[in-house]
Coordinates of N, CA and C in Angstrom, one line a residue:
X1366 N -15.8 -2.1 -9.3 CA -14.4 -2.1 -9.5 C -13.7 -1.9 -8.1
X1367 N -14.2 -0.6 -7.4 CA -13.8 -0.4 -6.1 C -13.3 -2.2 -5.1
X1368 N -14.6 -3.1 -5.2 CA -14.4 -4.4 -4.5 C -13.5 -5.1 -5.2
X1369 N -13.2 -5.3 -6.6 CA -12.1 -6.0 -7.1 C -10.8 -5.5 -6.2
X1370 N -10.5 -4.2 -6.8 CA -9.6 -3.8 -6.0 C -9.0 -4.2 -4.6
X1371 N -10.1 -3.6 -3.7 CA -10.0 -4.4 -2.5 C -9.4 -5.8 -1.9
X1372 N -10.0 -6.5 -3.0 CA -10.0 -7.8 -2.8 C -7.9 -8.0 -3.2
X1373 N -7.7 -7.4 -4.1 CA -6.7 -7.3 -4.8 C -5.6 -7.1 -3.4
X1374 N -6.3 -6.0 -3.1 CA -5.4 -5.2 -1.8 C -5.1 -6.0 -0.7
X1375 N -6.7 -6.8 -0.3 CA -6.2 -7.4 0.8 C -5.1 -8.8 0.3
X1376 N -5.1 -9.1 -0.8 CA -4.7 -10.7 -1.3 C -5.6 -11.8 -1.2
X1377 N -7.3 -11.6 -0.6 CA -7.7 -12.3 -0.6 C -7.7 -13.6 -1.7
X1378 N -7.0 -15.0 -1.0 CA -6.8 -15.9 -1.3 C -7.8 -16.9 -1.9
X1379 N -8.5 -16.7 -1.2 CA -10.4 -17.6 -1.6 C -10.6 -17.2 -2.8
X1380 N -10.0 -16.0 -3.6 CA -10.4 -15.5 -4.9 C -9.8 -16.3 -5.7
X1381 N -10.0 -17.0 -6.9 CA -9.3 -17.7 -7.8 C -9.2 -16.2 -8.7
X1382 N -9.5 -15.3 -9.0 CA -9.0 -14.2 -9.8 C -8.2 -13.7 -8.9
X1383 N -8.0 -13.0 -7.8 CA -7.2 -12.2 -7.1 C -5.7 -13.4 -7.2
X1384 N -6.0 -14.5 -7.6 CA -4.9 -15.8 -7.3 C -4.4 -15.4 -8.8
X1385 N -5.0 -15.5 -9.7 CA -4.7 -15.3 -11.2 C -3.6 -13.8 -11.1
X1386 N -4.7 -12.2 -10.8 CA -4.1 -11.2 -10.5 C -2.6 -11.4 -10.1
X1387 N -2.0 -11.5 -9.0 CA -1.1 -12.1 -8.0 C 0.0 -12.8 -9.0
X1388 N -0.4 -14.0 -10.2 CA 0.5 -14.5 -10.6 C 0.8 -13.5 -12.1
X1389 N 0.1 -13.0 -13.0 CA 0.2 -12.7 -13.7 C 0.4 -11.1 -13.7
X1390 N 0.2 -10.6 -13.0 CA -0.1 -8.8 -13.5 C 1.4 -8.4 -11.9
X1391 N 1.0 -9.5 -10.7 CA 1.5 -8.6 -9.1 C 3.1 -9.1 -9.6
X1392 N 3.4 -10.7 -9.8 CA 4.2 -11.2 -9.2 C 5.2 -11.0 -8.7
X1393 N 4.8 -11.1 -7.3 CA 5.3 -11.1 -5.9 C 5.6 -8.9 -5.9
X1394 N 5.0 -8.7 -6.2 CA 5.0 -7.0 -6.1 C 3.8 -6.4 -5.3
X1395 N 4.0 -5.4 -5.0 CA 2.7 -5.1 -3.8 C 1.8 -4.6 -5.0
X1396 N 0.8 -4.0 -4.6 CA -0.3 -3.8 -5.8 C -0.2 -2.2 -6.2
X1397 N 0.3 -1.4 -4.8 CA 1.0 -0.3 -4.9 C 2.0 -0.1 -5.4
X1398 N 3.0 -1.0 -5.8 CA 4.1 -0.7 -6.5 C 4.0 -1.2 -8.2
X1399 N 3.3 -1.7 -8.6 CA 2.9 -2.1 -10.1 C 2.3 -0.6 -10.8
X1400 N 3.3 -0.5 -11.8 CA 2.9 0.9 -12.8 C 1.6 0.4 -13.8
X1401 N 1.2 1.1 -14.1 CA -0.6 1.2 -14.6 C 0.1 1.3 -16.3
X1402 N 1.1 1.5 -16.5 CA 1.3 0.8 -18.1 C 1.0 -0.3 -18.3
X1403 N 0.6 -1.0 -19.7 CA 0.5 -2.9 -19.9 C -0.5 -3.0 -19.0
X1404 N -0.9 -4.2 -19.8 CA -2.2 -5.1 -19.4 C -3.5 -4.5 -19.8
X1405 N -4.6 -5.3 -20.0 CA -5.7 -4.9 -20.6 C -6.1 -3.6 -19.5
X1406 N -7.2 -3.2 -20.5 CA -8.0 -1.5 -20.3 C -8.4 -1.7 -18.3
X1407 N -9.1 -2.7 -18.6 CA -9.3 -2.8 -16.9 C -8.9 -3.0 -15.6
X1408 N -7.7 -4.2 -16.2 CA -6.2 -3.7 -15.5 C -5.9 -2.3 -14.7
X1409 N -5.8 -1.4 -16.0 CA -5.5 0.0 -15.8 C -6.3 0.7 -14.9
X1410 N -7.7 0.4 -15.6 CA -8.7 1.1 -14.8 C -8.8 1.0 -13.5
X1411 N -8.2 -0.5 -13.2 CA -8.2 -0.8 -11.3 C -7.3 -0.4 -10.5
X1412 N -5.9 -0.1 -11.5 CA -4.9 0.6 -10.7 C -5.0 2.3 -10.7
X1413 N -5.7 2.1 -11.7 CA -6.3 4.0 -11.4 C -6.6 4.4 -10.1
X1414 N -7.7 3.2 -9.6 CA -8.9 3.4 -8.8 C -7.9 3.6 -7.2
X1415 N -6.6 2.7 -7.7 CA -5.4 2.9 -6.1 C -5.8 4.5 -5.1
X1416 N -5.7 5.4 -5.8 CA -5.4 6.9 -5.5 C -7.0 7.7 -4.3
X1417 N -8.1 6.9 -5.3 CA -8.9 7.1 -4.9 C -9.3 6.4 -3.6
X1418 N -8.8 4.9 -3.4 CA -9.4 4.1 -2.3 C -8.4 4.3 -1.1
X1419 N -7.1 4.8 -1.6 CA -6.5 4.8 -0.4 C -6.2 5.9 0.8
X1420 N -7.6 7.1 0.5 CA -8.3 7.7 1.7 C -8.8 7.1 2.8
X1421 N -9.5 5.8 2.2 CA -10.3 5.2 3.1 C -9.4 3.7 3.6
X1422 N -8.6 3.9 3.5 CA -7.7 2.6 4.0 C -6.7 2.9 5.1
X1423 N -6.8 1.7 6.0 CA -5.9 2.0 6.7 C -5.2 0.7 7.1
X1424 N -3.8 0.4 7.1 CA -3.0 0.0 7.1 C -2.9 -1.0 8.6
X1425 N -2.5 -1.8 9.4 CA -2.6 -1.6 10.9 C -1.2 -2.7 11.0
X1426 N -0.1 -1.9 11.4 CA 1.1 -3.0 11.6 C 1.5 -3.4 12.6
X1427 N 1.5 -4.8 12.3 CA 2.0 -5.8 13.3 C 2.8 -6.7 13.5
X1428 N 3.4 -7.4 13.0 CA 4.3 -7.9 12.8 C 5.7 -7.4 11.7
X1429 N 5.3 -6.9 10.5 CA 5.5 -6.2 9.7 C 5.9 -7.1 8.8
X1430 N 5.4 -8.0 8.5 CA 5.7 -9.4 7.3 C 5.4 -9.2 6.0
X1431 N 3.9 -8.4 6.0 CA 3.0 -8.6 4.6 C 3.3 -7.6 3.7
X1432 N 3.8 -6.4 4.7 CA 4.0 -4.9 3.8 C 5.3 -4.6 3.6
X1433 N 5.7 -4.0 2.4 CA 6.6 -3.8 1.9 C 7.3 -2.2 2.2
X1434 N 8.5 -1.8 2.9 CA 9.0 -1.1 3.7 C 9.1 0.2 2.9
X1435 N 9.5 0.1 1.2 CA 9.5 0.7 0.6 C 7.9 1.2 -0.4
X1436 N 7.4 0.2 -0.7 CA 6.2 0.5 -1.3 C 4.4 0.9 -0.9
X1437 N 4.7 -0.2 -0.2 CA 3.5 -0.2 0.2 C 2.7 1.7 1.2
X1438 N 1.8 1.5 1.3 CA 1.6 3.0 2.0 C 1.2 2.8 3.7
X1439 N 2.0 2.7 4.3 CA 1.7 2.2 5.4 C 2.5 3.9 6.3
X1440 N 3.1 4.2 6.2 CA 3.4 5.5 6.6 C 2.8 6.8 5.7
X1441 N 2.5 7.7 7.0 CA 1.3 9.2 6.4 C 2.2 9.9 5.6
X1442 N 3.2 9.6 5.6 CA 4.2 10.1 4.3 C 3.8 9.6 2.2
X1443 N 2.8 8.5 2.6 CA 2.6 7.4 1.8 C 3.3 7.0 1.3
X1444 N 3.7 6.2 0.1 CA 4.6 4.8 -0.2 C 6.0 5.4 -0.4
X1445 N 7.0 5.3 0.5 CA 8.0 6.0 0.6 C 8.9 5.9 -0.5
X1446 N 8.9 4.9 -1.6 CA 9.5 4.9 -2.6 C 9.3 6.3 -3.4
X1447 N 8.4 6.6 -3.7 CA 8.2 8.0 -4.1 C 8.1 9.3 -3.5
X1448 N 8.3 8.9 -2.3 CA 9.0 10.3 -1.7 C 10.3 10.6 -1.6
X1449 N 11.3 9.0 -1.9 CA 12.5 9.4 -1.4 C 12.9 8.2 -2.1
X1450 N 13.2 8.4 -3.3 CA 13.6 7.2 -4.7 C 15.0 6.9 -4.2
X1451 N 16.0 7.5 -3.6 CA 17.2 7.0 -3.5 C 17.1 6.0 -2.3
X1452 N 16.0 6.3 -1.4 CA 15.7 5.9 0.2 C 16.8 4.3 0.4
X1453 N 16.6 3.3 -0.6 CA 17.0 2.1 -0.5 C 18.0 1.9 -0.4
X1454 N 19.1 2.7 -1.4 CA 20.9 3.2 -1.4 C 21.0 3.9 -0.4
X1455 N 20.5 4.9 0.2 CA 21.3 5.8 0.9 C 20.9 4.8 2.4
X1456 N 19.7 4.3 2.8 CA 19.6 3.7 4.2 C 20.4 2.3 4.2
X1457 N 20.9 2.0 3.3 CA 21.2 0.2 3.2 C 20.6 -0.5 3.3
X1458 N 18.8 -0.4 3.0 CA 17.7 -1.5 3.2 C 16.8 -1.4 1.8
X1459 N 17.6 -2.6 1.3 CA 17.1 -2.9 0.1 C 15.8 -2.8 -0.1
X1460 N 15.4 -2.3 -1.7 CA 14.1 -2.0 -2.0 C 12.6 -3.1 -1.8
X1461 N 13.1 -4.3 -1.8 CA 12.2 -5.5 -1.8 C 12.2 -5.9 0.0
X1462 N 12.7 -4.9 0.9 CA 12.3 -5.2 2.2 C 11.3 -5.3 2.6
X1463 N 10.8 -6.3 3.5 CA 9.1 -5.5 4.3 C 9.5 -5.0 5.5
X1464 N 8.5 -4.3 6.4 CA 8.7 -3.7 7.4 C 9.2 -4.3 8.6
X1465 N 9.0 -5.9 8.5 CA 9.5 -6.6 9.8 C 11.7 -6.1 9.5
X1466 N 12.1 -5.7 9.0 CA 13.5 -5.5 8.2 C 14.1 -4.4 9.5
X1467 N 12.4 -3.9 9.9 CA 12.9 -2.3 11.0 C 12.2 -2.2 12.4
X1468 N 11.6 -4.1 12.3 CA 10.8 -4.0 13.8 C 11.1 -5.3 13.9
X1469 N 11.6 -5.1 15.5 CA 12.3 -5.9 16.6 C 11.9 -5.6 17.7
X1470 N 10.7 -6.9 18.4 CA 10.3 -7.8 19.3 C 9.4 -6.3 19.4
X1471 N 8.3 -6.2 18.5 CA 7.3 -5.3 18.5 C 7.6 -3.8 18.8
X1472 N 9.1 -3.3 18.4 CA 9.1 -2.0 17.9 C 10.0 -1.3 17.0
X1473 N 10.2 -0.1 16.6 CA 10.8 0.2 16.1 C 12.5 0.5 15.6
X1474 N 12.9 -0.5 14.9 CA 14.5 -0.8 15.1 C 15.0 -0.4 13.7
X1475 N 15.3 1.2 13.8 CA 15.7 1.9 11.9 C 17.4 1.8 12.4
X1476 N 17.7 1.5 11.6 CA 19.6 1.2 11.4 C 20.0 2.5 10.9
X1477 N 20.7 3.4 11.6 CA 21.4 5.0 11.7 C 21.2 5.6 10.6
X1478 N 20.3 6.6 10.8 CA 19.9 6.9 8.8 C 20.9 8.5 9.5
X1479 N 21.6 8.4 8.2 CA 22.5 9.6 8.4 C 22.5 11.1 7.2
X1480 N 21.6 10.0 6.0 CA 21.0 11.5 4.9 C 19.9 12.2 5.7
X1481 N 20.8 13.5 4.9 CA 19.0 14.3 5.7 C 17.8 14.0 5.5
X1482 N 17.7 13.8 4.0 CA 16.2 13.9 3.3 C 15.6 12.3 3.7
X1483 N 16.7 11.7 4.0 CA 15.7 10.1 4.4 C 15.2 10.0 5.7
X1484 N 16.0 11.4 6.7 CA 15.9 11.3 8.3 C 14.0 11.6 8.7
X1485 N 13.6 12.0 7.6 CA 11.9 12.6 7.8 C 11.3 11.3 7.9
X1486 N 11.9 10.6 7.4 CA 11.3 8.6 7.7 C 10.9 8.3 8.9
X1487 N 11.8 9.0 9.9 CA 11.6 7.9 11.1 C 11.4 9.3 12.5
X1488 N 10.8 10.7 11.8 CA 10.4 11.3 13.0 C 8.9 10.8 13.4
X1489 N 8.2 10.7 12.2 CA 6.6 10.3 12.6 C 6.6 8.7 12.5
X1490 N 6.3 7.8 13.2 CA 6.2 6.3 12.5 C 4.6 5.5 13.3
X1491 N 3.9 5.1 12.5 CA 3.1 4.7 13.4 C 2.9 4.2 14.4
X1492 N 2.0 3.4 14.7 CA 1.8 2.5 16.3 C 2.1 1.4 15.6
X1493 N 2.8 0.4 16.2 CA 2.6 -1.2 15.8 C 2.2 -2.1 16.8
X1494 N 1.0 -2.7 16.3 CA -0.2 -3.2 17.2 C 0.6 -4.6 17.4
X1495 N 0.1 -5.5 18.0 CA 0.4 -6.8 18.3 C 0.1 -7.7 17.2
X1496 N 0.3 -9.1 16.8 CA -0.3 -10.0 15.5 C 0.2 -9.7 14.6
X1497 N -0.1 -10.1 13.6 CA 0.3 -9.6 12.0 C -0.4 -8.6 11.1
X1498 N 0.2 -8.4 10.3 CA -0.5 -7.1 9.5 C -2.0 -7.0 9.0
X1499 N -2.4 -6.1 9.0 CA -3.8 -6.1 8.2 C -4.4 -5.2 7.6
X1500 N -4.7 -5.1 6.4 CA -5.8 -3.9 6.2 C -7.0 -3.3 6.2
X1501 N -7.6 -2.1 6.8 CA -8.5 -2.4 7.1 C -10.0 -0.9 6.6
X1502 N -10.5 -1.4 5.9 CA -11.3 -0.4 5.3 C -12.1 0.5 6.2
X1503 N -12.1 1.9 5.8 CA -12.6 3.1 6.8 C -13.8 3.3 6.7
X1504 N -14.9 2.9 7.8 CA -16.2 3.4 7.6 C -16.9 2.5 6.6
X1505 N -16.7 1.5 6.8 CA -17.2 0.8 5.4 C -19.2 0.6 5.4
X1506 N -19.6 1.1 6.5 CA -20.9 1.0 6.4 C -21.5 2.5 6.6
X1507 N -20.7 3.6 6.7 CA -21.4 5.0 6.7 C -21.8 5.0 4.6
X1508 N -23.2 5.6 4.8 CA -23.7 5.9 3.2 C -22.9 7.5 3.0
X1509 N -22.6 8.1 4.0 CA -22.6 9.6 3.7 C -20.6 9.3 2.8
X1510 N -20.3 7.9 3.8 CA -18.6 8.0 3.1 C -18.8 7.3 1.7
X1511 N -19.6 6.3 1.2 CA -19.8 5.5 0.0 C -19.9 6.3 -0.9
X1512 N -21.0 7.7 -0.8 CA -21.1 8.4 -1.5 C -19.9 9.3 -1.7
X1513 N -18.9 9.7 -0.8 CA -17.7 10.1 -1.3 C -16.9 9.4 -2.0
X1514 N -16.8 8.2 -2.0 CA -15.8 7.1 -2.4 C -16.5 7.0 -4.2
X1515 N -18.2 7.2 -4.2 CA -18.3 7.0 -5.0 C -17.8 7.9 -6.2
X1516 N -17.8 9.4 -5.3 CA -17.8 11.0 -6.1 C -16.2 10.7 -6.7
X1517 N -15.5 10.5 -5.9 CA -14.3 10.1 -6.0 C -13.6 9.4 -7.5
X1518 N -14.1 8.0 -7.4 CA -13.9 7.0 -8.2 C -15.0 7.7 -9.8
X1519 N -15.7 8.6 -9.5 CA -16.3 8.9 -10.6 C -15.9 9.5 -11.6
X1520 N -15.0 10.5 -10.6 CA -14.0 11.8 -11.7 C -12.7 11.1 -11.6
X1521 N -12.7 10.0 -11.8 CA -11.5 9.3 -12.4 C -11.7 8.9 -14.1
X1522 N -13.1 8.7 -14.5 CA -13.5 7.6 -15.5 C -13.0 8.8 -16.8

């Protein structure tokens, strides 16, 4: 389940299911922002598995095209729509932005946030690398982390 997922996460294209996924369950939504109501049992069960895999994920921005400004978890705050639901109204940057919305000529360009509670946005912000976005799985060949990943995804079932 864990590699469906993945596969889900990164958008890999070469998938004719991740292509299916994408039109029917995503469309055009990040995979982090899709609520785990509706759709078959294992549907559910994959979007369960979100909470658990995204320990081991790490985000790496670069151009800021693919990720979504509000949803996606790309800040250690994680997916800022749920830390700060008004975030979209009160900054003037609509909910369906991606990150390229606040990065100009490879850095960080936030337009005068003047609420308190949205100001915690833009004290910590990552590094933004060169190229375009990518995801990129942590440790993916240590056994001592698989076996966490696996303990993990266990006490979800």
């Amino acid at each position: 389940m864990c590699r469906h997922l993945w596969n889900v996460i990164q958008g890999n294209q070469s998938s004719i299911w991740v292509r299916w996924i994408a039109h029917n369950h995503l469309r055009h939504k990040s995979v982090w922002a899709v609520d785990v109501k509706g759709g078959s049992w294992g549907w559910r069960k994959l979007l369960r598995l979100r909470s658990a895999v995204l320990p081991y994920i790490d985000l790496k921005i670069g151009d800021g095209e693919s990720f979504s400004l509000w949803h996606d978890p790309w800040h250690s705050l994680g997916p800022l729509i749920q830390r700060f639901p008004c975030g979209p109204s009160r900054t003037n940057i609509p909910a369906a932005a991606t990150l390229s919305t606040v990065i100009v000529d490879g850095a960080w360009r936030w337009p005068l946030i003047t609420d308190m509670e949205c100001i915690e946005i833009i004290h910590v912000l990552p590094t933004i690398h060169n190229g375009s976005d990518s995801i990129l799985w942590r440790g993916a060949t240590s056994l001592r982390r698989l076996s966490m990943i696996y303990s993990g995804v266990r006490d979800l079932r």
